[in-house]
Coordinates of C-alpha atoms and ligand atoms in Angstrom, one line a residue:
M1 CA 65.9 136.5 42.6
T2 CA 69.1 136.5 40.5
F3 CA 70.5 133.2 39.4
D4 CA 73.9 131.9 40.6
R5 CA 75.4 128.6 41.5
R6 CA 77.1 129.6 44.7
I7 CA 76.3 127.4 47.7
K8 CA 73.1 128.4 49.4
I9 CA 72.0 127.1 52.8
A10 CA 68.2 126.7 53.2
P11 CA 67.2 125.8 56.7
S12 CA 64.0 123.8 56.9
I13 CA 61.6 125.2 59.5
L14 CA 60.2 121.7 59.9
S15 CA 62.9 121.5 62.6
A16 CA 62.0 124.9 64.1
D17 CA 59.8 125.6 67.1
F18 CA 56.3 125.6 65.5
A19 CA 55.0 128.0 68.2
N20 CA 57.6 130.6 67.1
F21 CA 57.9 130.5 63.4
G22 CA 58.3 134.3 63.0
A23 CA 61.1 134.5 65.5
E24 CA 62.7 131.3 64.1
C25 CA 62.7 132.7 60.5
R26 CA 64.3 136.0 61.7
A27 CA 66.9 134.0 63.7
I28 CA 68.1 131.8 60.9
E29 CA 68.4 134.7 58.5
A30 CA 70.3 136.7 61.1
E31 CA 72.5 133.7 61.5
G32 CA 73.4 133.4 57.8
A33 CA 70.6 131.4 56.1
D34 CA 70.3 132.2 52.4
W35 CA 66.8 130.8 51.8
V36 CA 64.1 129.7 54.2
H37 CA 62.7 126.3 53.2
V38 CA 59.1 125.7 54.1
D39 CA 57.8 122.1 54.1
V40 CA 54.1 121.7 53.4
M41 CA 52.7 118.2 54.1
D42 CA 49.1 116.9 53.7
G43 CA 49.0 113.5 55.3
H44 CA 48.1 112.1 51.9
F45 CA 51.0 112.4 49.6
V46 CA 53.3 112.0 52.6
P47 CA 52.4 110.4 56.0
N48 CA 52.7 113.6 58.0
I49 CA 50.8 116.9 58.2
T50 CA 52.4 120.3 58.8
F51 CA 50.6 123.5 57.7
G52 CA 49.1 125.3 54.7
P53 CA 49.0 128.6 52.9
A54 CA 47.7 130.6 55.9
T55 CA 50.8 129.7 57.9
C56 CA 53.0 130.6 54.9
A57 CA 51.3 134.0 54.7
A58 CA 51.8 134.6 58.4
I59 CA 55.5 133.9 58.3
R60 CA 56.2 135.7 55.1
P61 CA 56.7 139.2 56.7
H62 CA 59.4 137.6 58.9
I63 CA 61.5 136.5 55.9
K64 CA 63.6 139.1 54.1
G65 CA 65.1 136.7 51.5
V66 CA 63.8 133.8 49.5
M67 CA 60.8 131.8 50.8
D68 CA 61.2 128.4 49.3
V69 CA 58.0 126.4 49.5
H70 CA 58.2 122.6 49.1
L71 CA 54.7 121.2 48.5
M72 CA 54.4 117.6 49.5
I73 CA 50.7 117.5 48.7
A74 CA 48.4 115.8 46.2
P75 CA 46.5 117.2 44.4
V76 CA 48.6 120.2 44.1
D77 CA 47.2 122.4 41.2
S78 CA 44.2 123.7 43.1
Y79 CA 46.4 125.1 45.9
L80 CA 49.1 126.8 43.8
E81 CA 47.4 130.2 43.7
A82 CA 47.0 130.2 47.5
F83 CA 50.7 129.6 48.0
A84 CA 51.6 132.2 45.4
K85 CA 49.4 134.7 47.3
A86 CA 51.0 133.7 50.5
G87 CA 54.2 135.1 49.2
A88 CA 56.3 132.1 48.1
D89 CA 59.3 133.0 45.8
V90 CA 59.9 129.4 44.8
I91 CA 57.1 126.8 44.6
T92 CA 58.2 123.2 44.3
A93 CA 55.8 120.4 43.4
H94 CA 56.6 116.6 43.2
L95 CA 56.8 114.8 40.0
E96 CA 55.0 111.9 41.7
A97 CA 52.1 114.1 43.0
G98 CA 49.9 113.6 39.9
P99 CA 49.8 112.8 36.2
H100 CA 50.2 116.4 34.9
I101 CA 53.5 117.8 36.3
H102 CA 54.0 119.8 33.0
R103 CA 50.7 121.7 33.7
T104 CA 51.6 122.2 37.3
L105 CA 55.0 123.8 36.4
Q106 CA 53.3 126.0 33.8
A107 CA 50.8 127.1 36.4
I108 CA 53.5 128.0 38.9
R109 CA 55.3 130.2 36.3
G110 CA 52.0 131.6 35.2
L111 CA 51.6 132.9 38.8
G112 CA 54.9 134.7 38.5
K113 CA 56.9 132.3 40.7
K114 CA 60.0 130.2 40.3
A115 CA 59.0 126.6 39.5
G116 CA 60.6 123.8 41.3
L117 CA 60.4 120.1 40.5
A118 CA 61.0 117.6 43.3
L119 CA 62.0 113.9 42.8
N120 CA 61.6 111.2 45.3
P121 CA 64.6 108.9 45.8
G122 CA 63.0 106.2 43.8
T123 CA 62.3 108.4 40.8
G124 CA 64.7 108.6 37.8
L125 CA 65.7 111.5 35.7
D126 CA 64.0 110.5 32.5
A127 CA 61.1 112.8 32.8
V128 CA 63.3 115.8 33.8
A129 CA 64.8 115.8 30.3
H130 CA 61.4 116.8 28.9
L131 CA 60.8 119.5 31.6
L132 CA 64.1 121.4 31.5
D133 CA 62.6 124.5 29.8
M134 CA 59.8 124.5 32.5
V135 CA 61.8 124.5 35.7
D136 CA 63.9 126.9 37.7
L137 CA 64.9 124.3 40.3
V138 CA 65.1 120.6 40.6
C139 CA 65.0 119.2 44.1
V140 CA 66.7 115.8 44.6
M141 CA 65.1 114.3 47.7
T142 CA 67.9 112.5 49.6
V143 CA 65.3 111.0 52.1
N144 CA 61.8 109.8 51.5
P145 CA 59.7 112.9 52.1
G146 CA 57.6 113.2 55.3
F147 CA 59.9 113.7 58.2
G148 CA 63.0 115.5 59.3
G149 CA 66.0 113.8 60.8
Q150 CA 66.2 110.8 58.5
K151 CA 69.4 109.3 57.1
F152 CA 70.8 110.6 53.8
I153 CA 70.4 108.1 50.9
E154 CA 73.8 107.9 49.2
S155 CA 72.5 106.6 45.9
Q156 CA 71.2 110.1 45.2
V157 CA 74.7 111.5 44.8
A158 CA 75.1 109.8 41.4
K159 CA 71.6 111.0 40.4
T160 CA 72.7 114.6 41.3
R161 CA 75.8 114.3 39.2
A162 CA 73.8 113.1 36.2
L163 CA 71.3 115.9 36.7
R164 CA 74.1 118.5 36.8
A165 CA 75.3 117.2 33.4
M166 CA 71.8 117.2 32.0
I167 CA 71.3 120.9 33.1
G168 CA 74.5 122.1 31.5
D169 CA 74.4 126.0 31.2
R170 CA 70.7 126.3 31.9
P171 CA 69.9 128.6 34.9
I172 CA 68.4 125.8 37.0
H173 CA 69.2 125.3 40.6
I174 CA 69.9 121.9 42.0
E175 CA 68.5 121.6 45.5
I176 CA 69.2 118.7 47.9
D177 CA 66.7 117.9 50.6
G178 CA 67.0 115.4 53.4
G179 CA 69.8 114.3 55.7
V180 CA 72.2 117.1 54.8
T181 CA 74.9 117.5 57.4
V182 CA 78.5 118.6 57.5
E183 CA 79.4 115.0 56.4
T184 CA 76.9 114.7 53.5
A185 CA 77.0 118.3 52.2
P186 CA 80.4 117.8 50.4
L187 CA 79.1 114.7 48.6
V188 CA 76.3 116.7 46.9
A189 CA 78.2 119.9 46.5
A190 CA 80.9 118.0 44.6
A191 CA 78.2 116.5 42.4
G192 CA 76.9 119.9 41.4
A193 CA 74.2 120.9 43.9
D194 CA 73.9 124.6 44.9
V195 CA 70.9 124.8 47.3
L196 CA 71.3 122.7 50.5
V197 CA 68.2 122.2 52.6
A198 CA 69.0 121.3 56.2
G199 CA 66.6 121.0 59.1
S200 CA 67.9 119.0 62.0
A201 CA 71.5 119.9 61.2
V202 CA 70.9 123.6 61.4
F203 CA 68.5 123.8 64.4
K204 CA 70.4 121.3 66.6
G205 CA 71.7 122.8 69.8
G206 CA 70.0 126.2 69.4
S207 CA 66.7 127.9 70.1
V208 CA 65.0 131.3 69.5
S209 CA 66.5 132.5 72.8
N210 CA 69.9 130.9 71.9
P211 CA 70.3 131.2 68.1
A212 CA 74.1 131.3 68.0
P213 CA 74.3 127.5 67.3
Y214 CA 72.2 128.0 64.2
G215 CA 74.9 130.3 62.8
A216 CA 77.7 127.9 63.8
N217 CA 75.8 125.0 62.1
I218 CA 75.1 127.0 58.9
R219 CA 78.7 128.1 58.7
A220 CA 80.0 124.6 59.2
I221 CA 77.7 123.1 56.5
R222 CA 78.6 126.0 54.1
A223 CA 82.3 125.6 54.6
A224 CA 82.2 121.8 54.1
A225 CA 80.3 122.3 50.8
E226 CA 82.3 125.3 49.5
A227 CA 85.5 123.4 50.0
V228 CA 84.5 121.0 47.2
A229 CA 81.9 122.9 45.2
V230 CA 82.3 122.5 41.4
Ligands
DX5_301 C1 61.5 116.0 54.3 C2 61.6 117.6 54.1 C3 62.9 118.1 54.4 C4 63.3 117.8 55.8 C5 64.8 118.0 56.0 O1 60.2 115.6 53.9 O2 61.2 117.9 52.8 O3 63.0 119.5 54.1 O4 62.7 118.7 56.8 O5 65.1 117.7 57.3 P1 66.5 117.1 57.7 O6 67.6 118.1 57.3 O7 66.4 116.9 59.2 O8 66.6 115.8 57.0
ZN302 ZN1 61.7 120.0 52.0

């Protein structure tokens, strides 16, 4: 993975057909996805359950590019090795998932993976200032994690802009997760985000047997973001 700040679209397979993950991953990459975003939920840290490392390992051979694993689980540390072995390229843990985020980020890098730090909408940036040398990506949640298809929380745009200023020249991605659409993508791109996760806005109108809408949706989000990217 080489670092750049170009706009990257990362479809979330939370909105894919769960009975067809392999084909869905191949379809979104063929239709122009840059990264594949994989949402892991435990029914404890968030009020929803998705899947774990075995599913990640099963879909890995169907992804040519970056597998971006977003862990909405607590505790997290005891599962990091399993997700690393499953083939994640980026492993993102939540600041709110436990008292020892610094140790968690160290452990992710120790496993040879890019370390992501996710922030819930109600979490400020104060702690991030102390973790900048520990992270490869900061994920600004623009919905409360747990479900796809929620409304984008506008107050996170100012947070994204402040985070971009804090990061300066450091090679740290800013990822936006939740409610990203053609309408909201420009708001965060202009604020300095480079990785745009989108679930419902990418998968709407398409299917494994009719993947063309995925491509149209990805291109529309990318164009809206690139028009204003900083
Ligand atoms: C929410 C997940 C997101 C979500 C995005 O907890 O982390 O990745 O699937 O879905 P949309 O784009 O539909 O808001
Ligand atoms: Zn996510």
